[in-house]
C-alpha cells in the first residue's frame, strides 16, 4: 500500500468558551491552601474547570477523556475531587496537581450523584442505571452495589457515625441501607412524586426532602438503640406544622402506611413526618443543599430564584418558644381568661426559618453554599457568587462576582478568522468576541444583534456581522465600538461573502435577494475622522429564500443556494443565469468553491455532500457525510481537501479528488453550528450547542487511511463493548447487593495481560529447568539462557503489576479457570518472598471465593492450597505485627510530643471537651438522684 497521498492529522488543541456545563453541579473547592470560597469547580464538557472567582481566571483544568462530566464532589479534606462521567465512570483527581490516579467503573450509565463519608475513606455513587455503589477510596476498590431503586438516584448520603446510607430516587422512594449487611431495611413511601434532593439536619435527627411540588417534607428520625438508652426520659412533644393542615388527610394516610410497616421495618430507626415547609416556587426542586454545618438551607427550582432558610439550633428554638410562651401568658392575663395555662405548640416553621431569596440573572442550574457564601451555576453559561449576612434583621445577599467573560451566553452561530491567522471572532445571540488564537484570551467583547454570519474586513481592523433581523453591523476593533448598523435586508441575513478583489461583500437573505456592497471610507460628521461603511451597489432578485452565497475565487461566478433545494450559478458581471445544480433532497445549508474555481462542494440538510464541476455543473460524486444536517463546509485554502461539520456532533475532513473520507474530529457533545479554517490552514475553530469552542491544530503526523479506518472500527467495537452485552434495564431486580465492578474493555484487556504473563512465565520456567537439566547432564556450569526482557524488567512479578487495583476483581472474574492453578502456585511463591502480600491476599481470596468448588475438588491443588494456608497465615501475622508495632510507636510519639508541647495533637480537642462535659453532666445527675 504505502503512502498514496499524504494527509496531515488535525488534533484537538483546546476547549474554551464554556464557563460551566449544564450537565453537572457546581462546588466550592480549596486550592493549595487558598482561602475558602475563592475557587469553584464546574464541569466544562469532558473536563473540569476550576475558576478563581476573585480574578475570574481559570486556574486548573482536570482533563477528561471523552464523556461529559455529570457530577462533582470534593473530598472532606479538600485535597481531592471525585468526578462522575456520563458513561458511568468515576475518577478521583488530586487538587494539588490536577492528576487522576484512581478510577472506578461500575455504572452502566451516567453518574447522577457522588458523596464522600465524613472521613473521606468511602465514596457512594448513584447513577441513572438505578444502582448505588459504595467504593473504598483507600483500597481503590468497589465494596458493593446496592440495587432496589427503580429510577435515577438523586441523592445518596452516608450517616456520620453509623454504618448507614440513605438514598433517594426519582422513583419517589427514600431508602435506608444497613452497610454492615448491605440490606435495605427501610423504604419511605411518603412521597407521591419524584424525590429530587435531600439533606440531613439537626445532628442527623431530621431529614428534609424536596420533590416535584413546592413542599419540603421534614422527617424526624430516631435511632432505636439510642431510644432504648434514653428510655424513661420525657420525650419532647413536637407539634405539627400549621402549614400542613391542609393536607392532613394525606398525612394520616402516610402515617397509617408507616405504622403498618413499622413492625417489620423499625429495627434500626424510626422515621416520622414532622411537617413541611412551603417553597415559593411551584415547580420541582432542582437542587436542595445545606452548608457544611447544616445551618443554612438553599433550594431552587427550574427558575432564577434561590430560596434560603436558616435552621435554628435547639437552644435558639427553645429561646424562641419561651418568648412565645411569655407573650401568650401576658395575653391570657390581659384577657382575664381562666381557661388555664396557655399552650404554645412548637411547629416546624419555628425551627426552619426563611432567610431571604436570591434572584439570579438567569435560570439556576446548580447551587453550592459555603459559610455565608453561595455559588450559582446559571443555565446561560454564567457563574454568580453571593455573600450574605444571616445575622441582619432583614438578611440580604449581595452579588460578589459574576463570571461571564470567557464565554457566550447563547450559542455561537458564526466564527471567522482574521487574515493574519492570529485572531478569530465568535458571535452569538447578543455578543461578539474577538479572541487571541495563541493565548485564547478574549481581546474584545461587544454587544451585537443576533449574528448569523461574519467576517474580518481586509486589514483586520474592522469586523462585519450579518444578523437575524437583516442588518449589517460594522465594529471597529481598536476602540471596541459599533461603527454602524445598516438595515440591509427585510429578512434574516443568512450568508455573506467577501469579494475576491477584497473591495466589498455580497449578502444573501431570506428576503429572496442577494445584495452587493462596496467598502467606503467616509468622514464621520461628529468626529471628522474617516470611518468604514458599506455602500449598496447592486441587487440580484431571486424566487426563493437565499441560504448561502459564494463568489468563485476568480470572481467570474456567483453561487447561490436557495430554499427550493437547488444551487444556482450566475455570472458576477452581468448577473445572468449560468447553471443550476439539482440533486439535493433538502436545502443546501453550506457550500464552497475550490481555490482554482473548478469544483463546487455543497452540504445539505439531507446529510449528503455533493461535489460538482463548475464548468458544466455535473455532479462528480455524492457522499453520505453526516448522520444529521451538514451545517458547514469549506475547502482548506489552496487544496482540494475540505472540512464539513454536522448536527451529528462531528467534524470531518475529505478529499474532493479521491472522494475519500480522511479524518473525523470528535469532541463536541452537541450539534456543531459552525467552523472557521484559518487562512493558512493550520487551525480550525468550531462552536457547538454544548457551549464550547474548540481549537484544532494541524500536526506533522501523516494519516494513513487504512489505519484510520481500522482505528475507527476498533473504537466502534470498544464502544459497543463498553455499553455491555447486558442491556441496561432500569430497576433490574436480581438481588439487593451485587459486586461493584463491571466488565469493560480494560478488564478484558487486563485478564488478557494476566494470561500472557502466565504463559511467558511458563516458558521461562521451562527454559530454566531445561538449563538446569543440561548443566547437570553436562556436569558443569553452562551459560544461562537469555531471559525475556519483560521478565528482566519486572521480575516474575510481571503479571500482577500491570493491573489497576480498582479493576482487579472483575479482571480475575474474566480469567479462564485453567490459568487459576498456575496463578495459585505463583501466589505461593510471592507470599514466601513477601511480595505485595496485601494485593496477593486480595486476589487469592477472591479466586478462592469464585472458584471454590473447582479448587477444592482438584487433587493436584491440595498441596498448593495447604502450603498457601500456612504461608499466608504466617505472612499476614507478620504484617499485622509490623503494623501494630508501627501504630504503637506512633502513639508513643504522639504522647511524647503532647507532653512536651502541652498541646493536643492529631485529635479533635473540641470533641474531648464535649465528652468531658457530658461526663460531668452525668455525674451531676447521679448526685442529684442520691440527694
Ligand atoms: C444571562 O446572563 C447574563 C449575564 O451576563 C445576564 O445579564 C442575563 O440577563 C442572563 N439571562 C438570560 C435569560 O439571558
Ligand atoms: C450589601 O449591600 C448593601 C448596600 O450596598 C450593604 O449595605 C450591605 O452591607 C451589603 N451586605 C453584604 C453582606 O455585604
Ligand atoms: C496574542 O497574545 C500574544 C501573547 O500574549 C501576543 O504576543 C500577541 O500579540 C497577541 N495577539 C493578538 C492578535 O492580540
PDB file of N, CA, C and O in Angstrom, residues 559-581:
ATOM      1  N   UNK A 559     -22.293  31.650  -6.689  1.00  0.00           N
ATOM      2  CA  UNK A 559     -23.166  30.510  -6.381  1.00  0.00           C
ATOM      3  C   UNK A 559     -24.143  30.915  -5.289  1.00  0.00           C
ATOM      4  O   UNK A 559     -23.745  31.515  -4.296  1.00  0.00           O
ATOM      5  N   UNK A 560     -25.412  30.591  -5.511  1.00  0.00           N
ATOM      6  CA  UNK A 560     -26.456  30.958  -4.549  1.00  0.00           C
ATOM      7  C   UNK A 560     -27.273  29.714  -4.230  1.00  0.00           C
ATOM      8  O   UNK A 560     -27.809  29.074  -5.139  1.00  0.00           O
ATOM      9  N   UNK A 561     -27.356  29.352  -2.957  1.00  0.00           N
ATOM     10  CA  UNK A 561     -28.196  28.208  -2.614  1.00  0.00           C
ATOM     11  C   UNK A 561     -29.551  28.719  -2.150  1.00  0.00           C
ATOM     12  O   UNK A 561     -29.652  29.712  -1.429  1.00  0.00           O
ATOM     13  N   UNK A 562     -30.613  28.038  -2.617  1.00  0.00           N
ATOM     14  CA  UNK A 562     -31.975  28.516  -2.373  1.00  0.00           C
ATOM     15  C   UNK A 562     -32.767  27.506  -1.557  1.00  0.00           C
ATOM     16  O   UNK A 562     -32.423  26.323  -1.481  1.00  0.00           O
ATOM     17  N   UNK A 563     -33.861  27.991  -1.019  1.00  0.00           N
ATOM     18  CA  UNK A 563     -34.706  27.150  -0.166  1.00  0.00           C
ATOM     19  C   UNK A 563     -35.352  26.007  -0.953  1.00  0.00           C
ATOM     20  O   UNK A 563     -35.775  25.016  -0.374  1.00  0.00           O
ATOM     21  N   UNK A 564     -35.426  26.133  -2.283  1.00  0.00           N
ATOM     22  CA  UNK A 564     -36.040  25.051  -3.071  1.00  0.00           C
ATOM     23  C   UNK A 564     -35.060  23.910  -3.346  1.00  0.00           C
ATOM     24  O   UNK A 564     -35.285  23.110  -4.254  1.00  0.00           O
ATOM     25  N   UNK A 565     -33.992  23.809  -2.585  1.00  0.00           N
ATOM     26  CA  UNK A 565     -33.013  22.716  -2.632  1.00  0.00           C
ATOM     27  C   UNK A 565     -32.042  22.813  -3.816  1.00  0.00           C
ATOM     28  O   UNK A 565     -31.226  21.915  -4.005  1.00  0.00           O
ATOM     29  N   UNK A 566     -32.127  23.835  -4.634  1.00  0.00           N
ATOM     30  CA  UNK A 566     -31.176  23.942  -5.740  1.00  0.00           C
ATOM     31  C   UNK A 566     -30.082  24.939  -5.391  1.00  0.00           C
ATOM     32  O   UNK A 566     -30.203  25.715  -4.453  1.00  0.00           O
ATOM     33  N   UNK A 567     -29.019  24.867  -6.179  1.00  0.00           N
ATOM     34  CA  UNK A 567     -27.963  25.870  -6.112  1.00  0.00           C
ATOM     35  C   UNK A 567     -27.893  26.483  -7.506  1.00  0.00           C
ATOM     36  O   UNK A 567     -27.808  25.753  -8.501  1.00  0.00           O
ATOM     37  N   UNK A 568     -27.990  27.799  -7.612  1.00  0.00           N
ATOM     38  CA  UNK A 568     -27.960  28.445  -8.931  1.00  0.00           C
ATOM     39  C   UNK A 568     -26.662  29.239  -9.053  1.00  0.00           C
ATOM     40  O   UNK A 568     -26.208  29.861  -8.089  1.00  0.00           O
ATOM     41  N   UNK A 569     -26.079  29.157 -10.261  1.00  0.00           N
ATOM     42  CA  UNK A 569     -24.820  29.854 -10.513  1.00  0.00           C
ATOM     43  C   UNK A 569     -25.090  30.995 -11.498  1.00  0.00           C
ATOM     44  O   UNK A 569     -25.771  30.795 -12.511  1.00  0.00           O
ATOM     45  N   UNK A 570     -24.577  32.161 -11.163  1.00  0.00           N
ATOM     46  CA  UNK A 570     -24.763  33.345 -12.017  1.00  0.00           C
ATOM     47  C   UNK A 570     -23.397  33.905 -12.397  1.00  0.00           C
ATOM     48  O   UNK A 570     -22.417  33.698 -11.687  1.00  0.00           O
ATOM     49  N   UNK A 571     -23.380  34.664 -13.536  1.00  0.00           N
ATOM     50  CA  UNK A 571     -22.178  35.417 -13.875  1.00  0.00           C
ATOM     51  C   UNK A 571     -22.139  36.653 -13.003  1.00  0.00           C
ATOM     52  O   UNK A 571     -23.152  37.342 -12.854  1.00  0.00           O
ATOM     53  N   UNK A 572     -20.968  36.932 -12.416  1.00  0.00           N
ATOM     54  CA  UNK A 572     -20.876  38.053 -11.500  1.00  0.00           C
ATOM     55  C   UNK A 572     -21.091  39.389 -12.204  1.00  0.00           C
ATOM     56  O   UNK A 572     -21.795  40.262 -11.702  1.00  0.00           O
ATOM     57  N   UNK A 573     -20.516  39.524 -13.398  1.00  0.00           N
ATOM     58  CA  UNK A 573     -20.563  40.843 -14.035  1.00  0.00           C
ATOM     59  C   UNK A 573     -21.958  41.209 -14.532  1.00  0.00           C
ATOM     60  O   UNK A 573     -22.446  42.296 -14.294  1.00  0.00           O
ATOM     61  N   UNK A 574     -22.637  40.219 -15.222  1.00  0.00           N
ATOM     62  CA  UNK A 574     -23.928  40.556 -15.810  1.00  0.00           C
ATOM     63  C   UNK A 574     -25.109  40.105 -14.966  1.00  0.00           C
ATOM     64  O   UNK A 574     -26.254  40.447 -15.265  1.00  0.00           O
ATOM     65  N   UNK A 575     -24.848  39.288 -13.952  1.00  0.00           N
ATOM     66  CA  UNK A 575     -25.887  38.663 -13.119  1.00  0.00           C
ATOM     67  C   UNK A 575     -26.796  37.761 -13.961  1.00  0.00           C
ATOM     68  O   UNK A 575     -27.942  37.527 -13.625  1.00  0.00           O
ATOM     69  N   UNK A 576     -26.262  37.277 -15.093  1.00  0.00           N
ATOM     70  CA  UNK A 576     -27.021  36.334 -15.939  1.00  0.00           C
ATOM     71  C   UNK A 576     -26.917  34.937 -15.352  1.00  0.00           C
ATOM     72  O   UNK A 576     -25.901  34.540 -14.806  1.00  0.00           O
ATOM     73  N   UNK A 577     -28.024  34.171 -15.539  1.00  0.00           N
ATOM     74  CA  UNK A 577     -28.054  32.799 -15.041  1.00  0.00           C
ATOM     75  C   UNK A 577     -27.126  31.919 -15.853  1.00  0.00           C
ATOM     76  O   UNK A 577     -27.107  31.999 -17.076  1.00  0.00           O
ATOM     77  N   UNK A 578     -26.341  31.056 -15.158  1.00  0.00           N
ATOM     78  CA  UNK A 578     -25.416  30.182 -15.873  1.00  0.00           C
ATOM     79  C   UNK A 578     -25.810  28.710 -15.719  1.00  0.00           C
ATOM     80  O   UNK A 578     -26.014  28.011 -16.696  1.00  0.00           O
ATOM     81  N   UNK A 579     -25.931  28.236 -14.473  1.00  0.00           N
ATOM     82  CA  UNK A 579     -26.166  26.810 -14.230  1.00  0.00           C
ATOM     83  C   UNK A 579     -27.095  26.624 -13.045  1.00  0.00           C
ATOM     84  O   UNK A 579     -27.190  27.495 -12.186  1.00  0.00           O
ATOM     85  N   UNK A 580     -27.735  25.493 -13.015  1.00  0.00           N
ATOM     86  CA  UNK A 580     -28.481  25.134 -11.816  1.00  0.00           C
ATOM     87  C   UNK A 580     -28.021  23.749 -11.395  1.00  0.00           C
ATOM     88  O   UNK A 580     -27.872  22.859 -12.234  1.00  0.00           O
ATOM     89  N   UNK A 581     -27.760  23.563 -10.086  1.00  0.00           N
ATOM     90  CA  UNK A 581     -27.317  22.258  -9.595  1.00  0.00           C
ATOM     91  C   UNK A 581     -28.492  21.591  -8.880  1.00  0.00           C
ATOM     92  O   UNK A 581     -28.904  22.024  -7.815  1.00  0.00           O
TER      93      UNK A 581
END
